[in-house]
Amino acid sequence: MSEAKRLAGEKAIEYVRDGMIVGVGTGSTVAFFIDALARIKDRIAGTVSSSEQSTQRLRAHGIEVLDLNATGPLSLYVDGADECDTHKCLIKGGGAALTREKIIAEASEKFVCIIDPAKRVDVLGKFPLPVEVIPMARSLVAREILKRTGGQPVWRDGVTTDNGNIVLDVHGLSIVDPVGMERELNQIPGVVAVGLFARRPADVVIVGGEPPILL
Ligand code: 5RP
């Protein structure tokens, strides 16, 4: 599967234009994109990173990482996903970087999602849905999620996000209305971000393979 991830990551380079500031996601597929980006680093104006993990990899390659507050809107965001449906709605957050990923996706004109074929699904929810939560609200949010969705929230033990919060992974969902589910979970006080990217889905999905498929 890592070969499919590499092919997807390398294909995404075709969306990078000279002088761009590139939004960069998080994960093992994005790591291949970062490595490919390093080869053309002199042609871009910099990057905005969605996690400490990606920032480290970018800087190790000598790629500049900028503050989103200083860059303003971005032309391009490249990120992976845990699941992708036929409408390009996504589950993300397997790497616990969902909040910053969502911020950069929102700030970007084009969101190019890079996945391996196993991530394609008809209905989202087999992959447990990550929700970033303020620590003091953990129990409250877990009860509300159970009440509102019927899904089983499980505390991702030992994980603290880059923002100092915890993650609940919601098991047992079959998400037939991703936009509605995202809206509903966003209402719960203490929820920082929901790993459903439905209101702002991907614009282009690259499924890694020989050749890569574009959705
Ligand atoms: C991190 C993410 C990742 O994009 C997602 O988990 C996919 O990761 P990988 O490319 O390693 O399969 O959302 O928060």
mmCIF file of C-alpha atoms and ligand atoms in Angstrom, residues 5 25-31 50 53 77 79-83 91-99 101 113-116 119 127 130 156 197, ligand 1:
data_model
loop_
_atom_site.group_PDB
_atom_site.id
_atom_site.type_symbol
_atom_site.label_atom_id
_atom_site.label_comp_id
_atom_site.label_asym_id
_atom_site.label_seq_id
_atom_site.Cartn_x
_atom_site.Cartn_y
_atom_site.Cartn_z
ATOM 1 C CA LYS A 5 0.676 6.240 -1.313
ATOM 2 C CA GLY A 25 -1.417 17.956 5.489
ATOM 3 C CA THR A 26 -0.263 15.139 7.750
ATOM 4 C CA GLY A 27 0.345 11.395 7.517
ATOM 5 C CA SER A 28 2.301 8.732 5.675
ATOM 6 C CA THR A 29 0.877 9.631 2.234
ATOM 7 C CA VAL A 30 1.671 13.300 2.770
ATOM 8 C CA ALA A 31 5.219 12.316 3.771
ATOM 9 C CA SER A 50 -0.993 21.169 9.557
ATOM 10 C CA GLN A 53 5.096 16.158 12.498
ATOM 11 C CA TYR A 77 -3.827 22.257 0.073
ATOM 12 C CA ASP A 79 -3.586 16.130 2.394
ATOM 13 C CA GLY A 80 -4.456 12.474 2.883
ATOM 14 C CA ALA A 81 -7.591 10.873 4.331
ATOM 15 C CA ASP A 82 -8.727 7.807 6.236
ATOM 16 C CA GLU A 83 -11.880 7.327 4.135
ATOM 17 C CA ILE A 91 -13.016 11.065 7.312
ATOM 18 C CA LYS A 92 -9.718 12.466 8.546
ATOM 19 C CA GLY A 93 -7.854 12.656 11.828
ATOM 20 C CA GLY A 94 -6.249 9.229 12.086
ATOM 21 C CA GLY A 95 -3.070 11.172 12.807
ATOM 22 C CA ALA A 96 -4.859 13.476 15.304
ATOM 23 C CA ALA A 97 -4.155 16.563 13.181
ATOM 24 C CA LEU A 98 -7.776 17.138 12.122
ATOM 25 C CA THR A 99 -8.279 20.638 13.526
ATOM 26 C CA GLU A 101 -6.084 20.238 8.698
ATOM 27 C CA CYS A 113 -6.669 14.699 -1.403
ATOM 28 C CA ILE A 114 -4.163 11.871 -1.880
ATOM 29 C CA ILE A 115 -5.178 8.338 -0.942
ATOM 30 C CA ASP A 116 -4.460 4.693 -1.602
ATOM 31 C CA LYS A 119 -9.551 4.408 1.477
ATOM 32 C CA PHE A 127 -13.068 3.982 10.061
ATOM 33 C CA PRO A 130 -12.070 11.209 15.147
ATOM 34 C CA ARG A 156 -7.657 7.627 22.113
ATOM 35 C CA PHE A 197 -14.765 16.912 5.845
HETATM 36 C C1 5RP B 1 -4.042 12.897 9.866
HETATM 37 C C2 5RP B 1 -4.902 12.513 8.721
HETATM 38 C C3 5RP B 1 -4.288 11.698 7.636
HETATM 39 O O1 5RP B 1 -4.419 12.383 6.428
HETATM 40 C C4 5RP B 1 -4.978 10.374 7.566
HETATM 41 O O2 5RP B 1 -4.915 9.733 8.829
HETATM 42 C C5 5RP B 1 -4.350 9.464 6.498
HETATM 43 O O3 5RP B 1 -3.075 9.079 6.899
HETATM 44 P P1 5RP B 1 -2.153 8.149 6.026
HETATM 45 O O4 5RP B 1 -1.770 8.938 4.809
HETATM 46 O O5 5RP B 1 -0.962 7.867 6.923
HETATM 47 O O6 5RP B 1 -2.898 6.895 5.681
HETATM 48 O O7 5RP B 1 -6.057 12.843 8.630
HETATM 49 O O8 5RP B 1 -4.766 13.544 10.867
#
